[in-house]
PDB file of C-alpha atoms in Angstrom:
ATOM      1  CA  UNK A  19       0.000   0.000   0.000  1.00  0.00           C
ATOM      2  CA  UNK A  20       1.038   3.481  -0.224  1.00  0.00           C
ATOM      3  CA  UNK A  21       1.339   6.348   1.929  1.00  0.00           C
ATOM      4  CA  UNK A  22      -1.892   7.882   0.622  1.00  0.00           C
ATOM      5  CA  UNK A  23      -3.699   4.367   1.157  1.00  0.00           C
ATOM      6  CA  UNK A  24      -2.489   3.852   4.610  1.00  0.00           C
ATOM      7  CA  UNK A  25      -3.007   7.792   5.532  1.00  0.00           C
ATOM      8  CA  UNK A  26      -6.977   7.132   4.275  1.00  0.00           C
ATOM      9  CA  UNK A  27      -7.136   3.345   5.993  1.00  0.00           C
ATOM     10  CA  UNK A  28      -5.788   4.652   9.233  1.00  0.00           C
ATOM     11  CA  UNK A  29      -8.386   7.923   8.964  1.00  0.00           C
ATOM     12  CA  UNK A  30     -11.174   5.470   8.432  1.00  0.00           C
ATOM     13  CA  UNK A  31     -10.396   3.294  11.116  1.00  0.00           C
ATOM     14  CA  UNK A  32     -10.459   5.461  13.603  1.00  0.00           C
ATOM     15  CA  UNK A  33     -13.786   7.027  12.621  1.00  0.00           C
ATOM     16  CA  UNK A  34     -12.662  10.425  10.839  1.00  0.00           C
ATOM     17  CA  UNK A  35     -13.378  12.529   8.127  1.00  0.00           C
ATOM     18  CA  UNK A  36     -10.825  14.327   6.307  1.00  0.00           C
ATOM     19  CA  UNK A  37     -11.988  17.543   7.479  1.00  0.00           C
ATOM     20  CA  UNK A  38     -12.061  16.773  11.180  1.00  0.00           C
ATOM     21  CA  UNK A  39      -8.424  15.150  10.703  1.00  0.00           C
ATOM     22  CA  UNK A  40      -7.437  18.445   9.061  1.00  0.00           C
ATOM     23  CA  UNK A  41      -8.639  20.304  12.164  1.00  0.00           C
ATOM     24  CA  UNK A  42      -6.651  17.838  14.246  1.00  0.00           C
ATOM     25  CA  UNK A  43      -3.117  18.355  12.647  1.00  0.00           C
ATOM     26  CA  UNK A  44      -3.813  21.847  11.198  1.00  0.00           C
ATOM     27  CA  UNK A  45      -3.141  20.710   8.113  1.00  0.00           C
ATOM     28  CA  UNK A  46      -5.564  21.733   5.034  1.00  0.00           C
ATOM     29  CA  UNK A  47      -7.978  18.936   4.444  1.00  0.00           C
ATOM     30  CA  UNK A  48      -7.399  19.748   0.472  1.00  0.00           C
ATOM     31  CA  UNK A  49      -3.702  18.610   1.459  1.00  0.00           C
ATOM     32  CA  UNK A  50      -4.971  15.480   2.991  1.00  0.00           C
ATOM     33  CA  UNK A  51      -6.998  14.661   0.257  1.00  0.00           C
ATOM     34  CA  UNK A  52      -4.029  14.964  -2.120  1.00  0.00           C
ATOM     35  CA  UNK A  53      -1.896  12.614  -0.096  1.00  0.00           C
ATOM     36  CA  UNK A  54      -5.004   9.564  -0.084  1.00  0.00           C
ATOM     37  CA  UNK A  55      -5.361   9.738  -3.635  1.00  0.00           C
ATOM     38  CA  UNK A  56      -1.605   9.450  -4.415  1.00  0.00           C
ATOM     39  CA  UNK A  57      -1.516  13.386  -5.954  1.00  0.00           C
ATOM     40  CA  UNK A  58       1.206  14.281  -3.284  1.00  0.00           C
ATOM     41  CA  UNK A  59       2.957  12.812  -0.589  1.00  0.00           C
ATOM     42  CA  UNK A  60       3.759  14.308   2.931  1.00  0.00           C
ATOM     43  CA  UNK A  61       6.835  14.623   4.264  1.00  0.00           C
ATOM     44  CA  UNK A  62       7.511  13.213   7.981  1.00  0.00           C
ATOM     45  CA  UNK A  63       6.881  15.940   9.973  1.00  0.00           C
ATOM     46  CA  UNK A  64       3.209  16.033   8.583  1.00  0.00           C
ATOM     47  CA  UNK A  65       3.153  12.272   8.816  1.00  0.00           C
ATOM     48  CA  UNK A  66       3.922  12.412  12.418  1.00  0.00           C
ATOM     49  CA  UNK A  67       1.253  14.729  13.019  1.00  0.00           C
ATOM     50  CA  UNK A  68      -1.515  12.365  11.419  1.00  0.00           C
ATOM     51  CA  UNK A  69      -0.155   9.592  13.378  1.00  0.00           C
ATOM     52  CA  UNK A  70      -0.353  11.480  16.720  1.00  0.00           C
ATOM     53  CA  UNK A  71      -4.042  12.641  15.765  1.00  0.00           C
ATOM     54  CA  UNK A  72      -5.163   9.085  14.832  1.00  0.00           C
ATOM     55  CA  UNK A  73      -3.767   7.795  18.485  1.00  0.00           C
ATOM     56  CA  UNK A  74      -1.177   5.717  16.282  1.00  0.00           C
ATOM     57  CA  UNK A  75       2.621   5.345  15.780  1.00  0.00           C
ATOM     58  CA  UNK A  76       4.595   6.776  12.789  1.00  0.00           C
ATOM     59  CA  UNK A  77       5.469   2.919  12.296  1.00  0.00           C
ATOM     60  CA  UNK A  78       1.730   1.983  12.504  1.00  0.00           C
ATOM     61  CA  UNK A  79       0.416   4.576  10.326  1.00  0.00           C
ATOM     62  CA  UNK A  80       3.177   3.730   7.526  1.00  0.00           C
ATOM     63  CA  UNK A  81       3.598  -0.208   7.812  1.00  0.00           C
ATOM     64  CA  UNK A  82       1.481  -2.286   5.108  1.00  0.00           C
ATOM     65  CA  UNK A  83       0.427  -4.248   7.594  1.00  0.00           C
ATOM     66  CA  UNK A  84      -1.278  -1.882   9.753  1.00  0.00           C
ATOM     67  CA  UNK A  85      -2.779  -0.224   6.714  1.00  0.00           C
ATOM     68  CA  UNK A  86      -4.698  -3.800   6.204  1.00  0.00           C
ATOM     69  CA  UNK A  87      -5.203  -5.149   9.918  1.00  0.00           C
ATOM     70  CA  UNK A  88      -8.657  -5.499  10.752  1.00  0.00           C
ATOM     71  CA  UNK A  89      -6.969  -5.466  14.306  1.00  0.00           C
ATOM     72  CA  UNK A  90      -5.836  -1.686  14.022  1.00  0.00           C
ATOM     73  CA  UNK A  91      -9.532  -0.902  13.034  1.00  0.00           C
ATOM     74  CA  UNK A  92     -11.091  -2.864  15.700  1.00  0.00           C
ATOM     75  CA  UNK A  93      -8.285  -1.096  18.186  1.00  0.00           C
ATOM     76  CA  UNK A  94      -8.927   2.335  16.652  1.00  0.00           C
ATOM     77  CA  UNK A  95     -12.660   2.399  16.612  1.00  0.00           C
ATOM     78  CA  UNK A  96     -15.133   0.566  18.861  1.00  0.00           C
ATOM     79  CA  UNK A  97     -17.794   1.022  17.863  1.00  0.00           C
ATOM     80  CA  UNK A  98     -16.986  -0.277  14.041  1.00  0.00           C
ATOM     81  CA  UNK A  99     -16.223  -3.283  16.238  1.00  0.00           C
ATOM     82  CA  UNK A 100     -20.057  -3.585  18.056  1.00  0.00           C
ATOM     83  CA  UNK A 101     -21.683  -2.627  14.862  1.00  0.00           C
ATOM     84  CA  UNK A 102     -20.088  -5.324  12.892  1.00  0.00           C
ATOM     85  CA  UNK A 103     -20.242  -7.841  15.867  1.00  0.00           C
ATOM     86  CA  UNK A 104     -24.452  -7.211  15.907  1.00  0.00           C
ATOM     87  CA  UNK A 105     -24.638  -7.522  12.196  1.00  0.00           C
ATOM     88  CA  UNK A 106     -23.442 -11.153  12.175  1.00  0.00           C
ATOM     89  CA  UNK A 107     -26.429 -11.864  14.001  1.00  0.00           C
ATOM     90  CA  UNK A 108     -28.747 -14.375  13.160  1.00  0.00           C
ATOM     91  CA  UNK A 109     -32.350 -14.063  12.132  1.00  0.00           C
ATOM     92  CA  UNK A 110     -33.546 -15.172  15.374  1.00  0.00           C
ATOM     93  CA  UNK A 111     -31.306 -12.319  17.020  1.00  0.00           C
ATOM     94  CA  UNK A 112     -33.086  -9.507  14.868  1.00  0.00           C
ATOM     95  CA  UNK A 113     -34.951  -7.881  18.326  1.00  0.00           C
ATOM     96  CA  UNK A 114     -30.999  -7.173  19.402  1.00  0.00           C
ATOM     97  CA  UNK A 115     -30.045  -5.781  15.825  1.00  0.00           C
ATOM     98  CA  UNK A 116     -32.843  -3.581  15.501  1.00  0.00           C
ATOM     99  CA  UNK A 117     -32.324  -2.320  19.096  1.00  0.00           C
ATOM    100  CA  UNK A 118     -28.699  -1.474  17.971  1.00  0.00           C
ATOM    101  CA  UNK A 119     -30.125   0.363  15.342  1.00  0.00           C
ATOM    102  CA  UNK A 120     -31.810   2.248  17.684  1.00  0.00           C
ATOM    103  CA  UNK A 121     -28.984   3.224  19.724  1.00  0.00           C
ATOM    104  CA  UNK A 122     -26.288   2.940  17.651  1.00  0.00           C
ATOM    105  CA  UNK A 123     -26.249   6.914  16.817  1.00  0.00           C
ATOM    106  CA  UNK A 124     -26.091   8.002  20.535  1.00  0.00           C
ATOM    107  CA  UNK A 125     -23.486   4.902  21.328  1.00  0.00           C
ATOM    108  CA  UNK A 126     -21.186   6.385  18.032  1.00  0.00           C
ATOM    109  CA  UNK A 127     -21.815  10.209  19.470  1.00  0.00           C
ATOM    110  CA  UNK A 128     -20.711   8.767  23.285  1.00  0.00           C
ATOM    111  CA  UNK A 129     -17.539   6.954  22.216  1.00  0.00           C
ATOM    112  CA  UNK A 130     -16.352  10.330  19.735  1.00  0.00           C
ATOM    113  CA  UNK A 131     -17.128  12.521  22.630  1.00  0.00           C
ATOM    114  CA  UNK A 132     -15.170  10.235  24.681  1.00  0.00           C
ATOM    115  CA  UNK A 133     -12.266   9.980  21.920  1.00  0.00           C
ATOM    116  CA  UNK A 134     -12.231  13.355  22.005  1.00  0.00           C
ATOM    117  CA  UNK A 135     -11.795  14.107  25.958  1.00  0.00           C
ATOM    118  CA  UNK A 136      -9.379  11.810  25.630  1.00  0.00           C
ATOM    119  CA  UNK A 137      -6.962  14.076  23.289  1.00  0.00           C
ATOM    120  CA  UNK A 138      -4.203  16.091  25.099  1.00  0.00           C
ATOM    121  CA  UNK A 139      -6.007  19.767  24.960  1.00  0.00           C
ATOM    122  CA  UNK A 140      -3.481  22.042  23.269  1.00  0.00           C
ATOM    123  CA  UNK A 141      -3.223  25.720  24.553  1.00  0.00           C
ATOM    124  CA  UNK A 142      -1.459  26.856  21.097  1.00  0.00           C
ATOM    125  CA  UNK A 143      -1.281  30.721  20.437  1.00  0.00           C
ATOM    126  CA  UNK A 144      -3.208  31.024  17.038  1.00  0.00           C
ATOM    127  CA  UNK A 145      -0.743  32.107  13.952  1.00  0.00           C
ATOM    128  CA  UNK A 146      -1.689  34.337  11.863  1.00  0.00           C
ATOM    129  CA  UNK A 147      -1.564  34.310   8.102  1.00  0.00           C
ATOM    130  CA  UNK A 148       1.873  36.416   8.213  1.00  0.00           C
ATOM    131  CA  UNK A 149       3.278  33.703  10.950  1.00  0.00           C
ATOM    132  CA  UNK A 150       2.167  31.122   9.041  1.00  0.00           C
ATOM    133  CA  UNK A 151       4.086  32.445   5.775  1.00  0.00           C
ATOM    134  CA  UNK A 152       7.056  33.260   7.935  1.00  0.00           C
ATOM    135  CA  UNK A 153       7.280  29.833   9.344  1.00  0.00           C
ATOM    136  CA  UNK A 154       6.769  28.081   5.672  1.00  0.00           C
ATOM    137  CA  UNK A 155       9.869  30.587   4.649  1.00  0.00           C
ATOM    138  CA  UNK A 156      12.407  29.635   7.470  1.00  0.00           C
ATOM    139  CA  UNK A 157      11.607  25.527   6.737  1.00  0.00           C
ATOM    140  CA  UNK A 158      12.186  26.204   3.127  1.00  0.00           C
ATOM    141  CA  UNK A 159      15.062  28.330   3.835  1.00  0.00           C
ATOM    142  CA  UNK A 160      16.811  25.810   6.275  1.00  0.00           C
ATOM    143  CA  UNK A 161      16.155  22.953   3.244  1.00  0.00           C
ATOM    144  CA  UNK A 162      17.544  24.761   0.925  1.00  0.00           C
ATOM    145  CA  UNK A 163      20.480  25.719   3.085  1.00  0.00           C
ATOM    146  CA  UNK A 164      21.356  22.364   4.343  1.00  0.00           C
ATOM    147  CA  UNK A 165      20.767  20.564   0.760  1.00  0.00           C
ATOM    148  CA  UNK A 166      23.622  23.302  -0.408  1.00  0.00           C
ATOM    149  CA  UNK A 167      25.835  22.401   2.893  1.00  0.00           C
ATOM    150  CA  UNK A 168      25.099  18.840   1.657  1.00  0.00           C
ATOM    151  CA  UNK A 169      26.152  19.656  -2.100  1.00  0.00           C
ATOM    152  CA  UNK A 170      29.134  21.585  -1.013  1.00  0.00           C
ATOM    153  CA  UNK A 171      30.378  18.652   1.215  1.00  0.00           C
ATOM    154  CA  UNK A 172      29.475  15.653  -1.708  1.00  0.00           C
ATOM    155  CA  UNK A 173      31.862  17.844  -3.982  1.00  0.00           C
ATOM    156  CA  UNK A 174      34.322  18.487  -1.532  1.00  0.00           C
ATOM    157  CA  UNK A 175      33.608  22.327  -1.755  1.00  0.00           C
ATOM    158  CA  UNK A 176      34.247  24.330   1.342  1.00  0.00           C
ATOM    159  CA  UNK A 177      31.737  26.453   2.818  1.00  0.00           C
ATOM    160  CA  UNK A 178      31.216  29.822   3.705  1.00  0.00           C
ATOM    161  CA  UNK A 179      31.302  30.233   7.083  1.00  0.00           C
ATOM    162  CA  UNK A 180      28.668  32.657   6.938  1.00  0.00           C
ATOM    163  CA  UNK A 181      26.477  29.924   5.243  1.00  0.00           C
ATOM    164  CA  UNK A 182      26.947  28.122   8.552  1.00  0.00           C
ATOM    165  CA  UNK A 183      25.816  31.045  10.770  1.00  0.00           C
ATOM    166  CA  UNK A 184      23.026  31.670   8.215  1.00  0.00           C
ATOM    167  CA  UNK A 185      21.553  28.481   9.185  1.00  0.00           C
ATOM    168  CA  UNK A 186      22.223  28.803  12.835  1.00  0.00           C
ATOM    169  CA  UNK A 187      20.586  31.658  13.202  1.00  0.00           C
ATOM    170  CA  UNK A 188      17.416  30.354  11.032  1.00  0.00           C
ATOM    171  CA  UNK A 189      17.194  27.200  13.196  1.00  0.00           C
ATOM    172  CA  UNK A 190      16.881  29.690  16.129  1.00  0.00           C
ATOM    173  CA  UNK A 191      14.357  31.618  14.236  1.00  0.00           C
ATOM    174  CA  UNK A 192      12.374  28.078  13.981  1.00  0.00           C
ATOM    175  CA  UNK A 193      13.393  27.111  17.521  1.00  0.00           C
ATOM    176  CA  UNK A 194      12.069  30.393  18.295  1.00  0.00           C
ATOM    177  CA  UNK A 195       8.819  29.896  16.935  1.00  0.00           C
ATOM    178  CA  UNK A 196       7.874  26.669  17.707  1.00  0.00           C
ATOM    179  CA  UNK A 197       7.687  27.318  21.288  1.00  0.00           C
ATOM    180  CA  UNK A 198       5.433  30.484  20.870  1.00  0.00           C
ATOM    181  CA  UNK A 199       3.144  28.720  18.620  1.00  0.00           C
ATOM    182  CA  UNK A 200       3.357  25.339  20.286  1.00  0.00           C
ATOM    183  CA  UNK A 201       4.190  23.905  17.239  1.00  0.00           C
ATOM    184  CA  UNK A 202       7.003  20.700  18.453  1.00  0.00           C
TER     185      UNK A 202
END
């Protein structure tokens, strides 16, 4: 399976929508979209945050395995696990199924509400638009710096030592604001 696959597997398992995982990892649900159909595909950092909002590992979320195991769903989302328990039923059982269809709406709303109690509450200071375009230009700045240290070292190039400080002082920038927006 692929990234995408296992991204929209894991989602599904543990009874989200795209738009609700989007609102978990403050990530665009568009985005999200693009990764389950295989447009795009995320790089760690973003796949860390999906596996934290799914209550999964980065190993879970990406392994094949996982990605297929009825197990993970079952683990993920209880109440997939009732439901499909009271549809084996047999014929002579249909007074308990149709009572499950009764409740099965409130049981679904109890165990979300409960799923989402359980989440670590995050006190994050909002960013604004300009924060937001300043943070996306210091982690594109540091790539591009460090693939350059990277080139300059694979050609046996020496480097500016201001190239060095350069990226010092941008990992402090990012150091910087990742604790005032909560964002490590």
């Amino acid at each position: 399976m692929t990234i995408g696959e296992c991204i929209r597997t894991a989602r599904i398992a543990a009874g989200m929508t795209q738009t609700e995982l989007a609102e978990a990892t403050d990530i665009p649900y568009q985005t999200i979209g693009h990764w389950e159909r295989n447009s795009t595909s995320p790089k760690f950092d973003s796949v860390e945050k999906i596996a934290k909002a799914l209550g999964i590992t980065v190993a879970e979320l990406i392994s094949p395995d996982s990605c297929q195991s009825d197990a993970a769903t079952a683990r993920n989302n209880p109440y997939k696990k009732i439901d499909d328990e009271l549809r084996k039923t047999e014929e002579s059982d249909i007074e308990m199924y149709r009572a499950w269809m009764r409740i099965a709406p409130m049981v679904q709303k109890i165990l979300s509400e409960e799923s989402a109690a359980a989440a670590p509450a995050t006190r994050r200071k909002p960013m604004s638009s300009e924060a937001k375009r300043r943070w996306l230009r210091i982690n594109d700045t540091i790539e591009k710096v460090t693939n350059y240290i990277v080139d300059c070292e694979m050609a046996g190039r020496e480097i500016h030592p201001n190239v060095e400080d350069g990226l010092d002082a941008m990992l402090q920038l990012r150091r910087q604001m990742a604790t005032e927006y909560d964002l490590e």
